[in-house]
Coordinates of C-alpha atoms and ligand atoms in Angstrom, one line a residue:
X4 CA 38.8 -51.8 -81.6
X5 CA 37.0 -53.7 -84.9
X6 CA 38.8 -55.5 -87.1
X7 CA 37.8 -57.0 -90.7
X8 CA 38.1 -60.4 -89.2
X9 CA 35.4 -59.6 -86.7
X10 CA 32.6 -59.2 -89.6
X11 CA 34.3 -62.1 -91.9
X12 CA 35.7 -64.6 -88.8
X13 CA 33.7 -67.2 -89.8
X14 CA 35.1 -67.1 -93.8
X15 CA 38.9 -66.7 -92.0
X16 CA 38.5 -70.2 -89.7
X17 CA 37.4 -72.0 -92.7
X18 CA 39.3 -70.2 -94.8
X19 CA 42.6 -71.3 -92.7
X20 CA 41.0 -74.5 -92.5
X21 CA 40.3 -75.2 -96.1
X22 CA 43.8 -73.8 -97.5
X23 CA 45.2 -76.4 -99.7
X24 CA 48.3 -78.1 -98.2
X25 CA 51.8 -77.4 -97.9
X26 CA 54.6 -80.0 -99.8
X27 CA 55.2 -80.3 -95.9
X28 CA 52.1 -80.9 -94.5
X29 CA 51.3 -83.5 -97.1
X30 CA 53.7 -85.6 -96.2
X31 CA 52.8 -84.9 -92.5
X32 CA 49.5 -86.1 -93.2
X33 CA 51.1 -88.7 -95.5
X34 CA 52.5 -90.4 -92.4
X35 CA 49.9 -90.1 -90.3
X36 CA 47.5 -91.6 -92.7
X37 CA 49.9 -94.7 -92.8
X38 CA 50.4 -94.9 -89.0
X39 CA 46.8 -94.6 -88.7
X40 CA 46.7 -97.8 -90.9
X41 CA 49.4 -99.5 -89.6
X42 CA 47.4 -99.4 -86.5
X43 CA 44.7 -100.4 -87.8
X44 CA 46.2 -104.1 -89.6
X45 CA 48.1 -104.8 -86.1
X46 CA 44.6 -104.6 -84.7
X47 CA 42.6 -105.9 -87.0
X48 CA 44.6 -107.7 -89.5
X49 CA 43.6 -109.6 -92.4
X50 CA 40.0 -108.9 -91.5
X51 CA 37.1 -106.4 -91.8
X52 CA 38.3 -104.6 -88.3
X53 CA 41.0 -103.9 -90.5
X54 CA 40.2 -100.5 -92.3
X55 CA 41.6 -101.4 -96.0
X56 CA 39.2 -104.3 -95.9
X57 CA 35.8 -102.7 -96.1
X58 CA 38.0 -99.6 -98.8
X59 CA 38.5 -102.4 -100.1
X60 CA 34.7 -104.0 -101.0
X61 CA 34.0 -100.2 -101.9
X62 CA 36.8 -100.3 -104.5
X63 CA 35.6 -103.5 -106.3
X64 CA 32.0 -102.5 -105.8
X65 CA 33.1 -99.3 -108.0
X66 CA 35.1 -100.5 -110.4
X67 CA 33.0 -101.3 -114.1
X68 CA 32.3 -105.2 -113.7
X69 CA 34.3 -106.3 -116.9
X70 CA 37.4 -104.6 -115.6
X71 CA 36.7 -106.9 -112.5
X72 CA 36.3 -110.1 -114.4
X73 CA 39.3 -109.7 -116.4
X74 CA 41.4 -108.8 -113.7
X75 CA 40.5 -111.8 -112.2
X76 CA 40.0 -114.3 -114.2
X77 CA 43.4 -113.2 -115.6
X78 CA 45.3 -111.4 -113.1
X79 CA 44.5 -114.4 -110.4
X80 CA 45.9 -113.5 -107.3
X81 CA 47.5 -110.3 -109.0
X82 CA 44.2 -109.0 -109.1
X83 CA 44.0 -109.3 -105.6
X84 CA 46.9 -107.7 -105.0
X85 CA 45.4 -104.9 -106.9
X86 CA 42.3 -104.3 -105.2
X87 CA 44.4 -104.7 -101.9
X88 CA 47.1 -102.1 -103.1
X89 CA 43.8 -99.7 -104.7
X90 CA 42.1 -99.8 -100.9
X91 CA 45.7 -99.6 -99.0
X92 CA 46.6 -96.2 -101.0
X93 CA 42.8 -94.4 -100.8
X94 CA 43.1 -95.9 -96.8
X95 CA 45.7 -93.8 -96.4
X96 CA 44.6 -91.0 -98.1
X97 CA 41.4 -90.7 -95.9
X98 CA 42.8 -91.1 -92.8
X99 CA 45.9 -89.0 -93.5
X100 CA 43.1 -86.2 -94.9
X101 CA 41.1 -86.5 -92.0
X102 CA 44.4 -86.3 -89.5
X103 CA 45.5 -82.8 -91.4
X104 CA 42.1 -81.4 -91.1
X105 CA 41.5 -82.9 -87.4
X106 CA 44.8 -81.0 -86.8
X107 CA 44.1 -77.4 -88.2
X108 CA 40.1 -77.9 -86.2
X109 CA 42.0 -78.9 -83.2
X110 CA 44.1 -75.6 -82.4
X111 CA 41.4 -73.0 -83.4
X112 CA 39.4 -74.6 -80.0
X113 CA 42.8 -75.7 -77.6
X114 CA 45.9 -74.2 -78.3
X115 CA 48.1 -76.4 -76.2
X116 CA 46.8 -80.4 -76.9
X117 CA 43.9 -79.0 -79.5
X118 CA 46.1 -80.7 -82.4
X119 CA 47.0 -83.7 -80.8
X120 CA 42.8 -84.1 -80.0
X121 CA 41.6 -83.0 -83.3
X122 CA 43.9 -85.2 -84.8
X123 CA 42.5 -88.0 -83.1
X124 CA 38.8 -87.2 -83.2
X125 CA 39.1 -86.7 -86.9
X126 CA 40.4 -89.6 -88.0
X127 CA 38.2 -91.4 -85.4
X128 CA 35.6 -90.1 -87.0
X129 CA 36.9 -90.8 -91.0
X130 CA 37.4 -94.7 -89.4
X131 CA 34.1 -95.1 -87.5
X132 CA 32.9 -94.8 -90.7
X133 CA 34.3 -97.1 -93.0
X134 CA 34.4 -99.3 -89.6
X135 CA 31.0 -98.6 -88.2
X136 CA 33.1 -100.3 -84.5
X137 CA 33.5 -97.9 -82.4
X138 CA 36.5 -99.8 -80.5
X139 CA 37.9 -100.6 -83.8
X140 CA 38.3 -97.0 -84.8
X141 CA 40.2 -95.5 -81.9
X142 CA 43.5 -98.1 -82.9
X143 CA 44.1 -95.7 -86.0
X144 CA 43.4 -92.7 -84.1
X145 CA 46.0 -92.8 -81.4
X146 CA 49.5 -93.0 -84.0
X147 CA 47.8 -90.8 -86.2
X148 CA 47.5 -88.0 -83.4
X149 CA 50.5 -89.3 -82.2
X150 CA 52.7 -88.5 -85.5
X151 CA 50.9 -85.1 -86.3
X152 CA 52.0 -83.8 -82.4
X153 CA 55.1 -85.4 -82.6
X154 CA 56.2 -83.5 -86.1
X155 CA 54.0 -80.6 -85.0
X156 CA 56.4 -79.9 -82.2
X157 CA 59.6 -80.7 -83.9
X158 CA 62.1 -77.7 -84.3
X159 CA 61.8 -77.1 -87.9
X160 CA 65.4 -75.5 -89.5
X161 CA 64.7 -72.7 -91.7
X162 CA 66.1 -73.3 -95.6
X163 CA 64.8 -74.1 -98.5
X164 CA 64.0 -77.4 -97.6
X165 CA 62.9 -76.7 -94.1
X166 CA 63.0 -80.2 -91.6
X167 CA 63.7 -82.4 -94.3
X168 CA 65.8 -84.1 -92.1
X169 CA 63.0 -84.6 -89.2
X170 CA 60.6 -85.8 -91.9
X171 CA 62.8 -88.4 -93.5
X172 CA 63.4 -89.4 -89.5
X173 CA 59.7 -89.6 -88.7
X174 CA 58.9 -91.8 -91.9
X175 CA 62.0 -94.2 -90.9
X176 CA 59.7 -94.5 -87.6
X177 CA 56.3 -94.7 -89.6
X178 CA 57.7 -97.6 -91.8
X179 CA 59.3 -99.4 -88.4
X180 CA 55.8 -99.5 -86.9
X181 CA 53.9 -100.3 -90.4
X182 CA 56.4 -103.5 -90.3
X183 CA 55.9 -104.7 -86.7
X184 CA 51.9 -103.4 -87.6
X185 CA 52.4 -106.3 -90.6
X186 CA 53.2 -109.0 -88.0
X187 CA 51.7 -108.2 -85.4
X188 CA 48.2 -108.1 -87.2
X189 CA 49.3 -111.4 -89.0
X190 CA 49.0 -113.5 -85.7
X191 CA 45.1 -112.9 -85.8
X192 CA 44.9 -116.5 -86.7
X193 CA 42.5 -118.4 -88.8
X194 CA 41.3 -121.9 -89.1
X195 CA 43.8 -123.2 -91.3
X196 CA 45.0 -126.4 -90.3
X197 CA 43.0 -126.8 -86.8
X198 CA 41.7 -130.8 -86.3
X199 CA 37.4 -131.8 -87.2
X200 CA 37.5 -131.9 -83.6
X201 CA 33.3 -132.0 -83.1
X202 CA 32.8 -135.4 -85.2
X203 CA 33.1 -138.5 -82.7
X204 CA 36.0 -141.1 -83.2
X205 CA 34.8 -143.5 -85.7
X206 CA 33.8 -140.8 -88.3
X207 CA 37.6 -139.7 -88.2
X208 CA 39.2 -143.2 -88.6
X209 CA 37.0 -143.9 -91.7
X210 CA 38.2 -140.1 -93.0
X211 CA 41.6 -141.6 -92.3
X212 CA 40.6 -144.8 -93.8
X213 CA 40.0 -142.9 -97.1
X214 CA 42.8 -140.4 -97.2
X215 CA 44.8 -143.7 -97.1
X216 CA 43.1 -144.9 -99.5
X217 CA 43.9 -142.5 -102.1
X218 CA 47.2 -142.0 -101.1
X219 CA 47.6 -145.6 -102.2
X220 CA 45.8 -145.5 -105.4
X221 CA 48.5 -142.8 -106.5
X222 CA 50.6 -142.9 -108.8
X223 CA 54.1 -141.7 -107.7
X224 CA 55.1 -139.4 -110.5
X225 CA 57.9 -136.2 -109.9
X226 CA 56.3 -132.7 -110.6
X227 CA 52.6 -133.7 -109.9
X228 CA 50.2 -133.9 -107.0
X229 CA 49.0 -136.8 -105.8
X230 CA 45.5 -137.4 -105.7
X231 CA 44.7 -136.0 -102.7
X232 CA 45.5 -131.7 -103.2
X233 CA 47.4 -130.5 -99.9
X234 CA 45.1 -127.8 -97.9
X235 CA 48.2 -125.5 -99.4
X236 CA 48.6 -127.1 -103.3
X237 CA 44.9 -126.4 -103.6
X238 CA 43.9 -123.8 -106.2
X239 CA 42.0 -120.5 -104.5
X240 CA 40.3 -118.7 -106.9
X241 CA 37.5 -115.7 -105.5
X242 CA 36.2 -112.1 -105.6
X243 CA 37.6 -110.6 -102.0
X244 CA 41.6 -109.4 -101.6
X245 CA 40.6 -110.7 -98.3
X246 CA 38.4 -113.8 -96.7
X247 CA 35.6 -113.6 -94.7
X248 CA 36.3 -114.5 -91.4
X249 CA 33.3 -115.8 -89.7
X250 CA 32.6 -117.2 -86.4
X251 CA 31.0 -121.0 -86.4
X252 CA 28.9 -120.3 -83.7
X253 CA 27.8 -117.2 -84.8
X254 CA 27.1 -118.8 -88.9
X255 CA 23.6 -120.6 -89.9
X256 CA 22.0 -121.4 -93.2
X257 CA 19.1 -120.3 -94.3
X258 CA 16.6 -122.2 -96.9
X259 CA 14.5 -119.1 -98.2
X260 CA 12.0 -118.5 -101.3
X261 CA 9.4 -120.9 -103.0
X262 CA 9.9 -123.3 -100.0
X263 CA 7.2 -124.8 -97.8
X264 CA 8.5 -124.0 -94.4
X265 CA 11.5 -121.4 -94.2
X266 CA 14.6 -123.5 -92.9
X267 CA 17.2 -122.5 -90.9
X268 CA 20.0 -124.7 -89.1
X269 CA 23.3 -123.2 -87.0
X270 CA 26.8 -124.7 -87.1
X271 CA 26.1 -127.2 -84.4
X272 CA 22.6 -128.5 -85.8
X273 CA 24.7 -128.8 -89.5
X274 CA 27.7 -131.3 -88.4
X275 CA 26.1 -132.6 -86.0
X276 CA 23.4 -134.9 -88.9
X277 CA 24.1 -137.6 -90.6
X278 CA 28.1 -136.9 -92.5
X279 CA 29.3 -137.8 -95.8
X280 CA 32.7 -138.1 -96.5
X281 CA 33.2 -137.7 -100.5
X282 CA 36.4 -137.2 -102.7
X283 CA 35.8 -134.2 -105.6
X284 CA 37.8 -132.6 -107.4
X285 CA 37.0 -128.4 -108.7
X286 CA 37.9 -126.7 -111.8
X287 CA 37.7 -123.4 -112.5
X288 CA 36.1 -122.2 -115.5
X289 CA 38.2 -119.2 -116.0
X290 CA 41.6 -121.1 -116.1
X291 CA 44.2 -121.7 -118.6
X292 CA 43.8 -125.4 -121.0
X293 CA 46.5 -126.7 -119.3
X294 CA 46.5 -124.7 -115.9
X295 CA 46.6 -124.8 -112.3
X296 CA 43.5 -124.0 -111.3
X297 CA 42.0 -127.8 -110.7
X298 CA 42.4 -130.2 -107.9
X299 CA 40.9 -132.4 -105.1
X300 CA 40.7 -133.1 -101.8
X301 CA 38.6 -135.3 -99.4
X302 CA 35.4 -133.0 -97.9
X303 CA 33.3 -133.9 -94.7
X304 CA 30.0 -132.7 -94.7
X305 CA 25.6 -132.8 -95.1
X306 CA 23.8 -133.9 -98.3
X307 CA 22.3 -130.5 -99.2
X308 CA 19.3 -132.6 -100.6
X309 CA 18.4 -133.9 -96.9
X310 CA 18.0 -130.0 -95.5
X311 CA 16.2 -129.6 -98.8
X312 CA 13.2 -132.4 -98.0
X313 CA 13.0 -130.6 -94.4
X314 CA 12.4 -126.6 -96.1
X315 CA 10.1 -128.8 -99.3
X316 CA 11.0 -127.1 -102.5
X317 CA 8.1 -125.8 -103.9
X318 CA 7.1 -128.5 -107.1
X319 CA 7.7 -125.1 -109.3
X320 CA 10.9 -124.3 -108.4
X321 CA 13.5 -125.4 -110.8
X322 CA 16.6 -123.3 -109.6
X323 CA 18.6 -121.9 -106.6
X324 CA 20.6 -119.2 -106.0
X325 CA 23.3 -119.6 -103.3
X326 CA 24.7 -116.6 -101.1
X327 CA 27.3 -116.5 -99.4
X328 CA 29.3 -114.0 -96.6
X329 CA 31.1 -111.9 -99.0
X330 CA 28.4 -110.8 -101.4
X331 CA 29.2 -113.3 -103.8
X332 CA 26.3 -115.0 -105.3
X333 CA 25.5 -118.1 -108.5
X334 CA 22.3 -119.4 -109.3
X335 CA 22.2 -123.0 -111.6
X336 CA 19.7 -125.4 -111.5
X337 CA 18.2 -127.6 -108.6
X338 CA 19.0 -130.8 -109.7
X339 CA 22.3 -130.2 -109.9
X340 CA 22.6 -128.9 -106.4
X341 CA 20.3 -131.9 -104.8
X342 CA 23.6 -134.8 -105.4
X343 CA 25.6 -131.9 -103.4
X344 CA 27.8 -131.8 -100.3
X345 CA 27.8 -129.1 -97.4
X346 CA 31.0 -129.6 -96.5
X347 CA 32.6 -128.6 -93.6
X348 CA 35.6 -130.8 -93.2
X349 CA 38.8 -130.8 -95.5
X350 CA 41.5 -133.8 -95.9
X351 CA 41.0 -134.1 -92.0
X352 CA 40.4 -130.8 -91.2
X353 CA 37.9 -128.0 -90.7
X354 CA 37.4 -126.3 -93.8
X355 CA 40.0 -123.7 -93.9
X356 CA 39.2 -119.5 -93.8
X357 CA 40.3 -119.4 -98.0
X358 CA 37.9 -121.9 -99.2
X359 CA 34.9 -121.5 -97.3
X360 CA 34.9 -121.6 -93.7
X361 CA 32.9 -122.4 -91.7
X362 CA 30.5 -124.1 -94.6
X363 CA 31.0 -124.3 -98.1
X364 CA 29.0 -126.0 -101.3
X365 CA 30.1 -129.1 -103.0
X366 CA 28.2 -129.3 -106.6
X367 CA 29.1 -132.3 -108.5
X368 CA 30.7 -132.5 -111.9
X369 CA 30.2 -128.9 -112.2
X370 CA 32.3 -125.7 -112.7
X371 CA 33.7 -124.2 -109.6
X372 CA 32.3 -120.9 -109.7
X373 CA 29.1 -122.5 -108.3
X374 CA 30.8 -124.2 -105.2
X375 CA 30.1 -121.5 -102.9
X376 CA 32.3 -120.8 -100.2
X377 CA 31.4 -119.2 -96.6
X378 CA 27.7 -120.1 -97.5
X379 CA 25.1 -118.4 -95.7
X380 CA 21.7 -119.0 -98.2
X381 CA 19.7 -121.0 -100.5
X382 CA 17.0 -119.5 -101.8
X383 CA 14.4 -121.8 -103.8
X384 CA 13.6 -119.9 -107.3
X385 CA 10.9 -120.4 -109.7
X386 CA 12.6 -119.0 -112.3
X387 CA 16.3 -118.2 -113.6
X388 CA 18.0 -115.1 -112.3
X389 CA 21.7 -114.1 -112.9
X390 CA 24.8 -114.8 -111.3
X391 CA 27.5 -112.6 -109.8
X392 CA 30.0 -114.3 -112.8
X393 CA 26.6 -114.9 -115.4
X394 CA 26.2 -110.9 -115.1
X395 CA 29.9 -110.1 -116.2
X396 CA 29.4 -112.6 -119.2
X397 CA 30.3 -116.1 -118.2
X398 CA 29.3 -119.3 -118.9
X399 CA 30.1 -121.0 -115.8
X400 CA 27.8 -122.6 -114.3
X401 CA 27.2 -125.8 -116.0
X402 CA 29.1 -129.2 -116.6
X403 CA 33.1 -129.0 -116.3
X404 CA 34.3 -129.8 -119.6
X405 CA 36.6 -132.8 -119.1
X406 CA 39.9 -132.0 -119.5
X407 CA 43.7 -134.6 -119.4
X408 CA 46.5 -131.9 -118.2
X409 CA 50.1 -132.5 -119.1
X410 CA 51.9 -131.2 -115.8
X411 CA 54.8 -133.3 -115.7
X412 CA 57.8 -134.3 -117.7
X413 CA 60.6 -136.5 -116.1
X414 CA 63.9 -137.5 -117.9
X415 CA 64.0 -141.3 -116.5
X416 CA 66.8 -144.0 -116.9
X417 CA 68.1 -145.8 -120.1
X418 CA 66.6 -142.8 -122.2
X419 CA 63.4 -143.1 -121.6
X420 CA 60.8 -140.4 -120.8
X421 CA 57.9 -140.0 -118.7
X422 CA 54.8 -137.4 -119.4
X423 CA 51.9 -137.7 -116.3
X424 CA 48.7 -135.4 -115.3
X425 CA 45.9 -135.4 -114.0
X426 CA 42.5 -136.0 -116.3
X427 CA 39.0 -135.1 -115.2
X428 CA 35.7 -135.4 -116.9
X429 CA 33.0 -134.9 -113.6
X430 CA 30.9 -137.0 -113.0
X431 CA 31.2 -139.1 -116.2
X432 CA 34.2 -140.1 -115.1
X433 CA 37.9 -140.9 -116.8
X434 CA 37.9 -143.9 -118.0
X435 CA 41.4 -143.6 -120.2
X436 CA 43.7 -141.1 -121.2
X437 CA 44.9 -141.3 -124.4
X438 CA 48.7 -140.1 -125.4
X439 CA 50.6 -139.5 -128.9
X440 CA 53.7 -138.6 -129.0
X441 CA 53.5 -137.7 -132.5
X442 CA 51.8 -135.2 -132.6
X443 CA 48.4 -136.8 -132.5
X444 CA 48.7 -139.4 -135.7
X445 CA 49.1 -142.6 -133.7
X446 CA 47.9 -143.1 -129.6
X447 CA 48.0 -145.1 -127.0
X448 CA 46.9 -145.4 -123.4
X449 CA 48.6 -143.6 -120.6
X450 CA 48.6 -145.9 -117.1
X451 CA 45.6 -144.7 -114.3
X452 CA 45.7 -144.1 -111.1
X453 CA 43.3 -146.8 -109.3
X454 CA 39.8 -144.9 -109.4
X455 CA 38.2 -144.0 -105.9
X456 CA 34.8 -144.9 -105.6
X457 CA 33.5 -141.3 -105.3
X458 CA 31.3 -140.3 -108.5
X459 CA 33.2 -136.6 -108.9
X460 CA 36.8 -137.0 -108.5
X461 CA 40.1 -136.6 -110.8
X462 CA 42.9 -139.2 -112.3
X463 CA 46.3 -139.6 -112.7
X464 CA 47.8 -140.5 -116.0
X465 CA 51.4 -141.1 -116.4
X466 CA 53.3 -142.8 -120.4
X467 CA 57.0 -144.1 -120.7
X468 CA 58.0 -144.2 -123.7
X469 CA 62.0 -144.5 -125.5
X470 CA 61.6 -141.2 -127.8
X471 CA 62.6 -141.4 -131.6
X472 CA 62.1 -138.3 -133.0
X473 CA 64.5 -135.1 -131.8
X474 CA 61.2 -133.3 -129.9
X475 CA 58.3 -135.3 -129.7
X476 CA 55.0 -133.7 -129.5
X477 CA 52.8 -134.6 -126.7
X478 CA 48.9 -134.8 -126.5
X479 CA 47.1 -136.0 -124.8
X480 CA 43.3 -136.4 -124.4
X481 CA 40.6 -138.5 -121.9
X482 CA 38.1 -140.6 -122.6
X483 CA 35.1 -140.2 -119.9
X484 CA 32.9 -142.8 -118.4
X485 CA 30.7 -142.8 -121.0
X486 CA 33.2 -143.6 -123.9
X487 CA 33.5 -140.0 -125.1
X488 CA 36.4 -139.1 -126.1
X489 CA 37.5 -135.2 -125.0
X490 CA 36.6 -133.0 -127.8
X491 CA 39.5 -131.5 -129.5
X492 CA 38.3 -128.1 -130.7
X493 CA 39.8 -125.5 -129.2
X494 CA 38.1 -122.7 -127.3
X495 CA 39.7 -120.1 -124.8
X496 CA 38.8 -119.8 -120.7
X497 CA 36.1 -116.7 -121.6
X498 CA 33.0 -117.3 -121.3
X499 CA 32.7 -121.5 -121.2
X500 CA 35.5 -123.0 -120.4
X501 CA 39.2 -124.1 -122.1
X502 CA 38.2 -127.1 -124.8
X503 CA 40.5 -129.6 -126.6
X504 CA 43.9 -131.3 -126.3
X505 CA 46.4 -130.3 -124.0
X506 CA 49.6 -129.8 -126.8
X507 CA 52.8 -129.5 -125.8
X508 CA 56.9 -130.1 -127.6
X509 CA 59.2 -131.6 -124.7
X510 CA 63.3 -132.1 -125.0
X511 CA 64.3 -135.2 -124.6
Ligands
MTE606 N1 30.9 -116.8 -101.6 C1 32.5 -117.8 -102.6 N2 32.4 -118.5 -103.1 C2 33.2 -118.5 -104.5 C3 33.8 -118.2 -105.0 C4 34.0 -116.4 -104.6 O1 34.8 -115.6 -104.9 N3 33.4 -116.0 -103.3 N4 34.6 -118.2 -105.9 C5 34.0 -119.2 -106.7 C6 35.1 -119.9 -107.5 S1 35.1 -119.4 -109.7 C7 35.8 -121.4 -108.1 S2 36.7 -121.9 -109.3 C8 35.5 -122.2 -106.4 C9 37.5 -121.9 -106.2 O2 36.9 -122.8 -104.8 P1 38.7 -122.7 -103.8 O3 38.9 -121.1 -103.8 O4 38.1 -123.3 -102.9 O5 39.4 -123.6 -104.9 O6 35.2 -120.9 -105.3 C10 34.0 -120.5 -105.7 N5 33.5 -120.3 -104.3
MO607 MO1 36.4 -120.5 -110.8

């Protein structure tokens, strides 16, 4: 006997598969998606093997430039959390939808294990599209299939809220699984504090001498770091919520564009060249005037110019574009890069992942943004081009603005007050720091840390006095190595970096 469904079987089938999900099904999908994402993190940790990471790149790519710019520069780490939150939600939705679809398709083919296999396969395909790694895609598929399987077998008691208890229980189990996965995933070790093992002992001694020297020259002031920021203290700014996880053995740097011969060096070749250890300070163009995105470290690396000479830039080259593994790129004058360093060590350790492992550029005296991390290519250009931030309205490829910061206010014995901070003026160096305790009417010289011999490094300053005013207004300004006083006119960070004098009313 024929029924109506014979003629329109395909349509009916499609209708079942695509029917609007019930609340119960949505919840099941959410749990399956959550379990899938947790599984993926347990396996991938904070690397590109974790589904949410490629999804994040996509989220950043489709978010309008001005929003990205404002978010990164204003919210700092907060913007990374925001992007990550969006990607995690999107990934759960994607994997959960795949799981639901699979659980509907599967039973059509096989009644007993169809739901399980269908879910597994659909989530695997979804994860494969995102990850492009067949094995890494298996990992989220398994827990999703298990969740669907278990929930589909659970007896749902009838009533106004069917299966509420079972789904709540399942939710708790998935949450627990998520917690466990977080712990396991975070074990995916990074190179955070690995020693610089590949370099000769003589170089290691040189590093230790330079670190000790900088410690000796530091002023001991409560509330401000020494002349060497520790890896944990050193600020971190980048466009990606999860840093590239590069392998030194697979890394190489290409010098391309308008050169006599294209050059490619691998990690072993680079680190085997003549080394240099130098203290250098970085400052982000997007930080507030008295912000904390300014730090200094002892960097180990190879002078860029030696490598550029091998490539032989054409005589018309005036610019370079540096490109990185996270899709970041910045363009600036070749003359600024020439005295630069290709750094692979920081404070006597391997360059940490967050600061650009395996290799970053250091460009003396220039804003942080051109100090490209996870560096992969130096392209020589015969004409100017836009960098990542300049496309978004910033002018951050030039020399830093000079600044004296005020971060410490200490009450000493005998009613004395101490103020202090760091001062930095790029390659011009800091000659003096002047302090006013009457709002800028009269000025005194601050005490300075002994200058390090390096070309592009900050100094600490401190000033002590017995206040007579009830609430003295302290103003500080740096005088650079050429005798120029830090300009007093205030400007906001956008677009060319903050300027003006730091001014603060203190309470004795
Ligand atoms: N590849 C890459 N390099 C980058 C960035 C980035 O987002 N990606 N951010 C830049 C910015 S804006 C700054 S201020 C410095 C910060 O370096 P740090 O994170 O080591 O302090 O790195 C620069 N190099
Ligand atoms: Mo920056």
